[in-house]
Protein backbone atom coordinates (compact mmCIF):
# COMPACT_ATOMS: atom_id res chain seq x y z
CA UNK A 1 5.72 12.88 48.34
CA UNK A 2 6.75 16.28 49.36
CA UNK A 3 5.88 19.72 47.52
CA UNK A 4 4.41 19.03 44.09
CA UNK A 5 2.19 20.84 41.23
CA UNK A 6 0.94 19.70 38.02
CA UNK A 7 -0.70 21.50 35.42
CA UNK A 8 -2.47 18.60 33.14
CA UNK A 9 -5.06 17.15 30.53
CA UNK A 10 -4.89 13.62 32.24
CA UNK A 11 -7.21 12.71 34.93
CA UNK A 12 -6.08 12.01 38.53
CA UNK A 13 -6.84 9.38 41.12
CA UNK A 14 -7.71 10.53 44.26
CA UNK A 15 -6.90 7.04 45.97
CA UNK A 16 -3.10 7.16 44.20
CA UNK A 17 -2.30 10.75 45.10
CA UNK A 18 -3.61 10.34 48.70
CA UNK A 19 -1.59 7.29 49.26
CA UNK A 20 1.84 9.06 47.54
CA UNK A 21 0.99 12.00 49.90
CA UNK A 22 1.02 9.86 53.01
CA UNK A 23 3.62 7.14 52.19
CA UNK A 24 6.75 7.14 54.56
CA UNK A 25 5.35 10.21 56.64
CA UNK A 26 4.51 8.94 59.80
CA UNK A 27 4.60 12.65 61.09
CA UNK A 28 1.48 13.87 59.48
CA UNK A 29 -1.89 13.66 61.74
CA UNK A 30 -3.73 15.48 59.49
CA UNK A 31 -3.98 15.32 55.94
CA UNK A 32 -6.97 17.49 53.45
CA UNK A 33 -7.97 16.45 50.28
CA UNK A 34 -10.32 18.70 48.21
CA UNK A 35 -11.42 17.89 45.06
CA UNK A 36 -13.21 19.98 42.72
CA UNK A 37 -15.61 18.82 39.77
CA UNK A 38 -16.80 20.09 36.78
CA UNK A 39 -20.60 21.39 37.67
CA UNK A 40 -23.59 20.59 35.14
CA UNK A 41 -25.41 23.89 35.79
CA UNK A 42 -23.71 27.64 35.60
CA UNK A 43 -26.02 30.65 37.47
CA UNK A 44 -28.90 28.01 36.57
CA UNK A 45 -27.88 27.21 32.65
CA UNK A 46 -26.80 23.80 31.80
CA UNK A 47 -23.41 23.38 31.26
CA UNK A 48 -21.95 20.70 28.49
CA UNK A 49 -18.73 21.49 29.04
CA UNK A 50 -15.70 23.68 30.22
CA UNK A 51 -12.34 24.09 28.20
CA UNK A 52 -9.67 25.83 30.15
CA UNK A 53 -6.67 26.64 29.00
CA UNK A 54 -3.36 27.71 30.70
CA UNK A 55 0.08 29.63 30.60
CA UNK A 56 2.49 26.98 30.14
CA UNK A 57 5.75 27.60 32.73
CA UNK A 58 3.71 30.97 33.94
CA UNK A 59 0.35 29.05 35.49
CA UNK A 60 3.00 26.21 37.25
CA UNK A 61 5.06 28.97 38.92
CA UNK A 62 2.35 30.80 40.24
CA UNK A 63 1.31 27.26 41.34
CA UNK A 64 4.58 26.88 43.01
CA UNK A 65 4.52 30.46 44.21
CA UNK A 66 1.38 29.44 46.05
CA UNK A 67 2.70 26.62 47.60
CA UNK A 68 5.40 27.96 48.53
CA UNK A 69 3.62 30.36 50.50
CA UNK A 70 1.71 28.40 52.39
CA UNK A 71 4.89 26.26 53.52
CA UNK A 72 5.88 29.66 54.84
CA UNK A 73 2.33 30.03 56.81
CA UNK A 74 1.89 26.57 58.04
CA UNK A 75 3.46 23.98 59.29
CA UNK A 76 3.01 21.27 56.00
CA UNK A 77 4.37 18.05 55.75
CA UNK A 78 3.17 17.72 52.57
CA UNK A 79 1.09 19.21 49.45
CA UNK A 80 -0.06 17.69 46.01
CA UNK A 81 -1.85 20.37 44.02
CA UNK A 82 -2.93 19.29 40.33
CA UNK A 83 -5.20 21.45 37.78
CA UNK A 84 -6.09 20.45 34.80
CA UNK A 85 -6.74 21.69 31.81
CA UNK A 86 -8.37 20.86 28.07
CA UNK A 87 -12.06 19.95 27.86
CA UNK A 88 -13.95 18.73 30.86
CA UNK A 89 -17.35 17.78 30.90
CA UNK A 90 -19.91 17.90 33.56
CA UNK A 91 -18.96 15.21 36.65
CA UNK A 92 -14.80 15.54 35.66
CA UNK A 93 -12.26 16.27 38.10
CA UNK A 94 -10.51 19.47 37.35
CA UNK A 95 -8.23 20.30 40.54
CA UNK A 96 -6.95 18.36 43.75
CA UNK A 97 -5.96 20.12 46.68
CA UNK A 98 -3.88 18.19 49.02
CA UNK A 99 -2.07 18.93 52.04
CA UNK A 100 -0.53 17.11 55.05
CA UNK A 101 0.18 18.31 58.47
CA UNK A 102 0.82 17.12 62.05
CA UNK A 103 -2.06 18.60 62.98
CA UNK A 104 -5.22 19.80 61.34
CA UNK A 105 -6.02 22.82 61.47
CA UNK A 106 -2.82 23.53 59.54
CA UNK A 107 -4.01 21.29 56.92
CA UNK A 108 -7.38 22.53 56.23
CA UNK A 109 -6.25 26.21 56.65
CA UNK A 110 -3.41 25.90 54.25
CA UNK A 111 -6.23 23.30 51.79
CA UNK A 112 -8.59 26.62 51.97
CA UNK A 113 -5.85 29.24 51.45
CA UNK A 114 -4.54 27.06 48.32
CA UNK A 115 -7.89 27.06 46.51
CA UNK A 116 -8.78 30.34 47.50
CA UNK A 117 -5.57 31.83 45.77
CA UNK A 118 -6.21 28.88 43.12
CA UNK A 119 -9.31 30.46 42.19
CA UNK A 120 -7.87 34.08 41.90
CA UNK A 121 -4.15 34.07 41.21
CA UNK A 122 -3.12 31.10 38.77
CA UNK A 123 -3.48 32.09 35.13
CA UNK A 124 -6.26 30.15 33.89
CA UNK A 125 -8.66 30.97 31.30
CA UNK A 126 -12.17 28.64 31.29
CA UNK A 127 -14.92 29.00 28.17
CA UNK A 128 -18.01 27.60 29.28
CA UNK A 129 -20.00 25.48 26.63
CA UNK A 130 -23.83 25.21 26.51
CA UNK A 131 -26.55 24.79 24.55
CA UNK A 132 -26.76 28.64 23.35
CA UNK A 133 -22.87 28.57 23.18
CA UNK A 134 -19.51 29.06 24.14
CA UNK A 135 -18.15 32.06 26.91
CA UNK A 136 -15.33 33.34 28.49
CA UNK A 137 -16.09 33.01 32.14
CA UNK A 138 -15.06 35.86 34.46
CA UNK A 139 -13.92 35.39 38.00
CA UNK A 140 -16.72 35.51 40.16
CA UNK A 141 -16.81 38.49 43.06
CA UNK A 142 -17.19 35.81 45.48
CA UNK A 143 -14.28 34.32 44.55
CA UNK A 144 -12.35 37.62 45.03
CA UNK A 145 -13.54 38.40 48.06
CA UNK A 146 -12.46 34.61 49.69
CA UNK A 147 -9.22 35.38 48.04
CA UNK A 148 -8.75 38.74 50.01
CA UNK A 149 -8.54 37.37 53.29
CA UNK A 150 -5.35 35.81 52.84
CA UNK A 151 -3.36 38.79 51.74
């Protein structure tokens, strides 16, 4: 598979993009896949539903920027990262994080480092929808702070 990103309103299969990641690679030891979902509860509100929406060509080369980077930190085999974007509900899958390396501690350090930067550096916007309404969410100071420690 290589070095891949993809910013997109179709769902993924964890299954297929594992099995791309780790076909013909008989190098890789290690290999981290993090997937994140689409929570049904926001600071204890019930969430219906989350539409983000992106840069196009700006949000996919911060993406690659990212990646990028953490070819330059680790030694990676591989990486698949995918965000996606339109309206999710509650249970979807909105971002894979997927990374292959001989061994693993450079695959869950560069996994962490890629969501962490995800989270704080890629040009998404995300309005929450609930039963009192629709918001712009704000990054979250947690977020910020995880994000810190890699620069």
């Amino acid at each position: 598979m290589g070095f891949s990103i993809a910013v997109q309103e179709a769902d993924f299969d964890v299954g297929t993009e594992y099995q791309a990641l780790i076909v013909g690679d008989t190098r890789a030891g290690a290999h981290v896949l993090f997937v994140g979902r689409v929570r049904d509860m926001n600071m204890e509100c019930p969430v219906q539903g989350l539409f983000l929406e992106h840069y196009p060509g700006m949000t996919e080369q911060v993406l690659q920027s990212l990646v990028d980077d953490a070819r330059k930190r680790w030694e990676l085999l591989g990486v698949r990262l995918i965000h996606r974007v339109g309206y999710l509900r509650p249970g979807d899958q909105i971002v894979l994080v997927a990374t292959s390396s001989a061994h693993r501690a450079h695959a869950f350090e560069a996994a962490e480092f890629l969501m962490d930067l995800l989270k704080t550096k890629a040009p998404f916007w995300k309005k929450e929808h609930s039963s009192g309404g629709a918001v712009w969410l704000e990054s979250r100071a947690q977020d910020n702070e995880a994000g810190k420690r890699w620069l």
